[in-house]
Amino acid sequence: MKYIAEIGEHVYTIEVTHEDGKPKVSLDGKPSQVDLCEVSPGALYSLILNGNSYELWARHTDEGWEVFGGGRSFRLQLADERAHSIASLRRASQTKTEVVAVASPMPAQVVEVKVSPGQEVVKGEALIIVEAMKMENELTAPRAGKVREVLVEPEQGVEKEQALIIIE
Amino acid sequence: MARPPFKKILIANRGEIAMRVLRTCREMGIISVAVYSEVDRPTLHVRYADEVHCIGPPPSTESYLRIDKVVEVALEHKAEAIHPGYGFLAENPEFARACRDAGIAFIGPTPEALEAMGDKVGARKSMSSVGLPIIPGADPTLKTDKAIISAAKKMGFPVMIKAAAGGGGKGMRIANDAEAMPSLLKAARSEASTAFGDERIFVEKYIPAPRHVEFQILADEMGNVIHLGERECSIQRRHQKLIEESPSPALTPGLRTQMAEAAVLAAKTANYTNAGTVEFLLDGEGSFYFLEMNTRLQVEHPVTELVTGMDLVKEQILIAGGRKLAYKQSDILHRGHAIECRICAEDPDNNFLPSAGAISRLRHPLGPGVRMDSGIYQGYEVPLYYDPLIAKLVVWAEDRPTAVLRMSRALSEYIIEGVATTIPFHRWVMNHPQFKKGQYDTHFIADHYKPEEIDLTEWESAAAVLCALLTETDTGLSRPTEQVDGQKESYSPWKFAARREMGRRRV
């Protein structure tokens, strides 16, 4: 079966076939040597990929896969080829009208709002500064767009996941 | 080992630093009393201490910052001394005074020294009067914008605006020209006012590309002062230190001697007692300037402990107990190189945003030359109420290149799952050619760290292959796989033995 894995904006194609009861893998079209050992069931795996050793933890949740390895967590969406193309078609038809809310990642206090409604912003541009854990944190635009609404003002306390700024 | 000067010590802190002090107490045979806020009930320092007392709800203003409650617990349970750790009440003269009034030894400097060094403007003045080099600055008593701006013009731009009661980067602003000054002054005053309850600010000449080098001081109550060498703390983000090392790759032996003498003079000028740190800025030409004196045990003290082989908490306790320093300056020997990485619950891929949550998996690095100071454990909930620092990874090796490799190795072993941490950031620094050469200044992170440019293809590919294999064989969730690791059955010695056993029985 052919799978498409999406990690953030990166896409990897993996084809798994079987030969003599053993899996064979091709990664982005390149045949790869693979050996998987389940160290602790449903959690810790030792993967040898083209002779390189990777220690990985994997967990499947409702939102997809969560994999931890190399000191980082990866959120991974995996779909077989057909499901993937349906999903991306659906997304493509949505993006035009999509609005995104920039939310506070934690309970915090608003320090400064750096944008106003109607303003064009680029991806990564600082939108708002909130303070938590005694530190000021800059929240940035997840993508380019126009500020539709600013929902909070300085010195206001906000909850985790509370929407602060809407971008369209 | 010296007989301990106290039978019982209260530790007025939490997390890794509470653990650090508790460990020395245990080694010295001193009974420890820990205090904790309600949210910290399950944490390590509460489980490790001999005696423990809850002092209030989670917000630090209602628990760890409550001078009255801390002193009350100490009196009630007959603690003879209090160690404040760092942060919270560590540099609060009122707290030191309350301890003194209650007849409890404060393990740190006198309230008078805390007051004198806490006022950054006053400290600069008194250090300058004994000949310590100070960054050229305007008269700190200037109040109006007009007077400050004209002084800045005389000094020449860029200038740095700083809070008089400052620290930790709060209230700091850089002004590149006179036009930008009024709005920057306003912002700095308001930040200083909210952070310190004191809106006084001052301006000084801005030194481009400086290094931050500080000297560790020990001073007893008989007036003996020694230094334990320097720590280089130039890897900073928004004036917060992230990585520290000793010795500094920037100092020549001559410069080191000059700076150490200045640091000792600063401590003597302040009538300083106990452990303290004199911070300097070092410019590209080898000129150094007194910055401030930190009147506490520093977060980064372990690097000094590793290169000197000393226990700074033990020295602090002995000094607070009225003991004379057991070392002369010539007894202090430095060996090898130490590096500390501050592991914070912050997301380095996402602007270092704090990351709260539970640690679902934890494996600390081990092996030669590795020291871990941490307050975390599997299941630990990183609270939002306190500092995001959750662990300090410190390594020692015979020289700097080996220490950098060792840190890299230790970081690669470190597993903290459940919250985002700065481990990937530290791995990036250890691999950076300029850091490896020791050529960096306080702008290193701002100038070079671009998380979006880090190549993750290798680990992402491995993760993708793993998930595809697990999905293909419909495993990884509950039941073990037969197809993916078909060898599993034959490789399990237990199953093999059991089957042989069964076979025998059948026969």
XYZ file of C-alpha atoms in Angstrom, chain B residues 31-301:
271
model
C 17.654 18.225 58.778
C 15.776 19.879 55.912
C 12.420 21.634 56.001
C 10.701 22.189 52.655
C 7.775 24.488 52.017
C 5.397 24.083 49.107
C 2.344 25.539 47.434
C -0.755 23.388 46.981
C 0.045 22.617 43.334
C 3.520 21.341 44.291
C 2.287 18.663 46.710
C 3.438 15.718 44.518
C 6.748 17.262 43.446
C 10.258 16.013 44.147
C 11.389 18.515 46.771
C 8.334 17.718 48.926
C 9.099 14.001 48.729
C 12.834 14.432 49.316
C 12.859 16.788 52.317
C 12.789 15.520 55.897
C 9.979 17.852 57.001
C 7.443 19.594 54.765
C 4.825 22.294 55.226
C 2.249 23.741 52.846
C 2.349 27.539 52.739
C -0.561 28.375 50.458
C -2.232 28.338 47.048
C -0.338 28.011 43.740
C 0.296 31.691 42.839
C 3.730 32.565 44.233
C 2.410 35.824 45.708
C 0.246 33.657 47.986
C 2.890 31.030 48.800
C 6.610 31.185 47.949
C 6.660 34.989 48.179
C 4.876 35.159 51.558
C 7.626 36.337 53.925
C 5.341 36.013 56.972
C 4.399 32.401 56.267
C 7.940 31.266 55.494
C 9.330 32.842 58.668
C 6.416 31.457 60.698
C 7.090 27.896 59.509
C 10.812 28.305 60.257
C 10.111 29.540 63.794
C 7.437 26.973 64.536
C 9.613 24.076 63.411
C 12.839 25.449 64.827
C 14.802 25.882 61.617
C 17.927 27.862 62.490
C 18.582 29.071 58.955
C 16.743 29.673 55.681
C 18.164 29.106 52.211
C 16.237 31.170 49.652
C 17.581 29.523 46.461
C 17.304 31.974 43.537
C 14.291 33.993 42.427
C 11.316 34.377 44.798
C 12.666 35.921 48.040
C 16.379 35.409 47.349
C 17.255 39.069 46.783
C 14.556 40.636 48.924
C 16.089 42.767 51.725
C 12.785 42.742 53.617
C 12.918 38.977 53.797
C 16.537 38.957 54.959
C 15.586 41.542 57.583
C 12.570 39.510 58.720
C 14.865 36.494 59.162
C 17.340 38.565 61.165
C 14.544 39.983 63.351
C 13.276 36.466 64.006
C 16.755 35.282 64.979
C 17.062 33.040 61.929
C 20.215 33.012 59.791
C 19.557 34.093 56.193
C 21.841 32.076 53.913
C 22.947 34.975 51.761
C 24.239 38.520 52.168
C 23.023 41.078 54.719
C 19.828 43.082 54.088
C 22.067 46.153 53.715
C 24.133 44.538 50.942
C 20.955 43.306 49.212
C 19.584 46.849 49.304
C 22.793 48.469 48.086
C 23.303 46.060 45.168
C 19.581 45.884 44.357
C 19.650 49.550 43.433
C 21.472 49.285 40.090
C 22.007 53.036 39.861
C 23.468 53.289 43.349
C 25.620 50.196 42.789
C 27.160 51.663 39.628
C 27.937 54.858 41.472
C 29.701 53.202 44.375
C 31.666 50.849 42.094
C 32.721 53.741 39.892
C 33.945 55.653 42.959
C 36.487 52.920 43.759
C 37.731 52.868 40.178
C 35.759 50.011 38.605
C 35.113 50.620 34.903
C 31.478 51.502 34.248
C 29.707 51.798 30.907
C 29.544 55.505 30.055
C 26.103 56.637 31.129
C 23.990 59.670 31.787
C 23.453 61.035 35.293
C 20.933 58.510 36.625
C 19.024 61.198 38.537
C 17.899 62.864 35.294
C 14.114 62.720 35.234
C 12.678 64.592 32.260
C 12.695 63.180 28.742
C 14.375 66.345 27.509
C 17.318 66.058 29.893
C 17.733 62.327 29.237
C 17.622 62.775 25.456
C 20.177 65.566 25.477
C 22.472 63.433 27.647
C 22.034 60.542 25.194
C 22.981 62.826 22.316
C 26.178 63.813 24.125
C 27.039 60.173 24.764
C 26.338 59.231 21.141
C 23.784 56.718 19.838
C 22.938 53.897 20.121
C 22.052 54.058 23.818
C 20.458 51.523 26.141
C 17.507 52.464 28.353
C 17.420 50.426 31.572
C 15.276 50.157 34.682
C 16.991 51.468 37.843
C 15.552 48.621 39.903
C 16.027 46.246 36.974
C 17.160 42.765 36.196
C 16.161 39.974 33.840
C 15.909 42.268 30.850
C 12.701 43.929 32.011
C 12.365 47.532 30.965
C 15.408 47.425 28.677
C 15.225 49.220 25.336
C 17.810 50.156 22.697
C 17.446 53.562 21.061
C 19.204 54.162 17.747
C 18.410 57.862 17.487
C 16.869 60.766 19.387
C 13.582 60.575 17.492
C 12.870 57.095 18.841
C 13.567 58.098 22.445
C 10.251 59.497 23.736
C 8.175 56.397 22.936
C 10.933 54.022 24.125
C 11.293 55.920 27.412
C 7.555 55.665 27.958
C 7.516 51.914 27.248
C 10.555 51.276 29.474
C 9.017 53.255 32.362
C 5.744 51.387 32.182
C 7.480 47.985 31.999
C 9.773 48.915 34.905
C 6.813 50.113 36.906
C 4.816 46.880 36.439
C 7.833 44.622 36.938
C 9.487 46.346 39.922
C 6.995 48.913 41.195
C 9.650 51.548 40.438
C 9.515 53.469 37.180
C 12.970 55.069 37.434
C 15.097 54.493 34.337
C 18.532 55.562 33.158
C 20.419 55.545 29.879
C 23.906 54.390 29.074
C 26.095 53.875 26.041
C 25.108 50.774 24.127
C 27.974 48.355 23.512
C 27.424 46.444 20.274
C 28.237 42.710 20.258
C 29.264 42.434 23.922
C 29.983 39.260 25.847
C 28.553 38.626 29.271
C 31.237 37.371 31.653
C 30.657 37.057 35.385
C 32.846 36.135 38.368
C 31.806 33.961 41.289
C 32.677 35.412 44.664
C 32.775 33.901 48.143
C 33.087 36.243 51.125
C 33.013 35.361 54.816
C 31.995 37.553 57.729
C 35.643 38.219 58.675
C 36.204 40.143 55.446
C 37.970 37.400 53.493
C 36.994 37.474 49.826
C 37.989 34.985 47.142
C 36.820 34.433 43.574
C 36.130 31.087 41.908
C 36.783 32.192 38.369
C 34.384 33.233 35.664
C 31.346 32.021 33.788
C 30.620 33.020 30.216
C 26.871 33.600 29.774
C 26.610 35.200 26.343
C 24.158 32.702 24.881
C 21.059 34.678 25.749
C 17.653 35.296 24.335
C 16.005 38.568 25.262
C 18.538 39.014 28.098
C 17.700 35.594 29.563
C 20.681 33.262 29.838
C 20.283 29.899 28.113
C 23.790 28.384 28.102
C 26.713 29.086 30.417
C 30.271 27.814 30.454
C 33.465 28.079 32.421
C 36.135 29.101 31.662
C 35.170 31.783 29.142
C 36.639 31.206 25.675
C 37.082 34.982 25.410
C 39.487 35.639 28.293
C 43.249 35.734 28.131
C 45.074 34.962 31.391
C 45.933 38.655 31.777
C 42.367 39.819 31.263
C 41.083 37.110 33.619
C 43.364 38.350 36.403
C 42.307 41.974 35.876
C 38.602 41.113 35.910
C 38.928 38.816 38.921
C 40.668 41.581 40.874
C 37.888 43.983 39.901
C 35.266 41.456 41.048
C 36.939 40.997 44.434
C 37.198 44.777 44.808
C 33.482 45.085 43.991
C 32.575 42.561 46.687
C 34.767 44.308 49.242
C 33.324 47.702 48.320
C 29.819 46.364 48.914
C 30.830 44.846 52.284
C 29.545 41.696 50.736
C 29.199 38.380 52.530
C 28.260 34.896 51.308
C 28.153 33.796 47.659
C 27.683 36.460 45.030
C 28.333 37.143 41.384
C 29.853 40.203 39.760
C 28.632 40.638 36.195
C 30.689 42.349 33.507
C 30.157 43.284 29.890
C 33.176 42.608 27.712
C 33.489 44.424 24.399
C 35.307 43.294 21.272
C 38.473 45.227 22.230
C 38.935 43.508 25.584
C 37.543 46.401 27.657
C 35.224 45.307 30.432
C 32.580 47.175 32.386
C 30.913 46.476 35.740
C 27.257 45.627 35.084
C 25.767 44.590 38.405
C 26.211 42.298 41.347
C 23.880 39.350 41.800
C 23.329 38.750 45.476
C 22.343 35.099 45.402
C 23.324 31.639 44.293
C 23.067 31.772 40.501
C 21.168 29.332 38.314
C 24.468 28.638 36.526
C 26.539 27.927 39.664
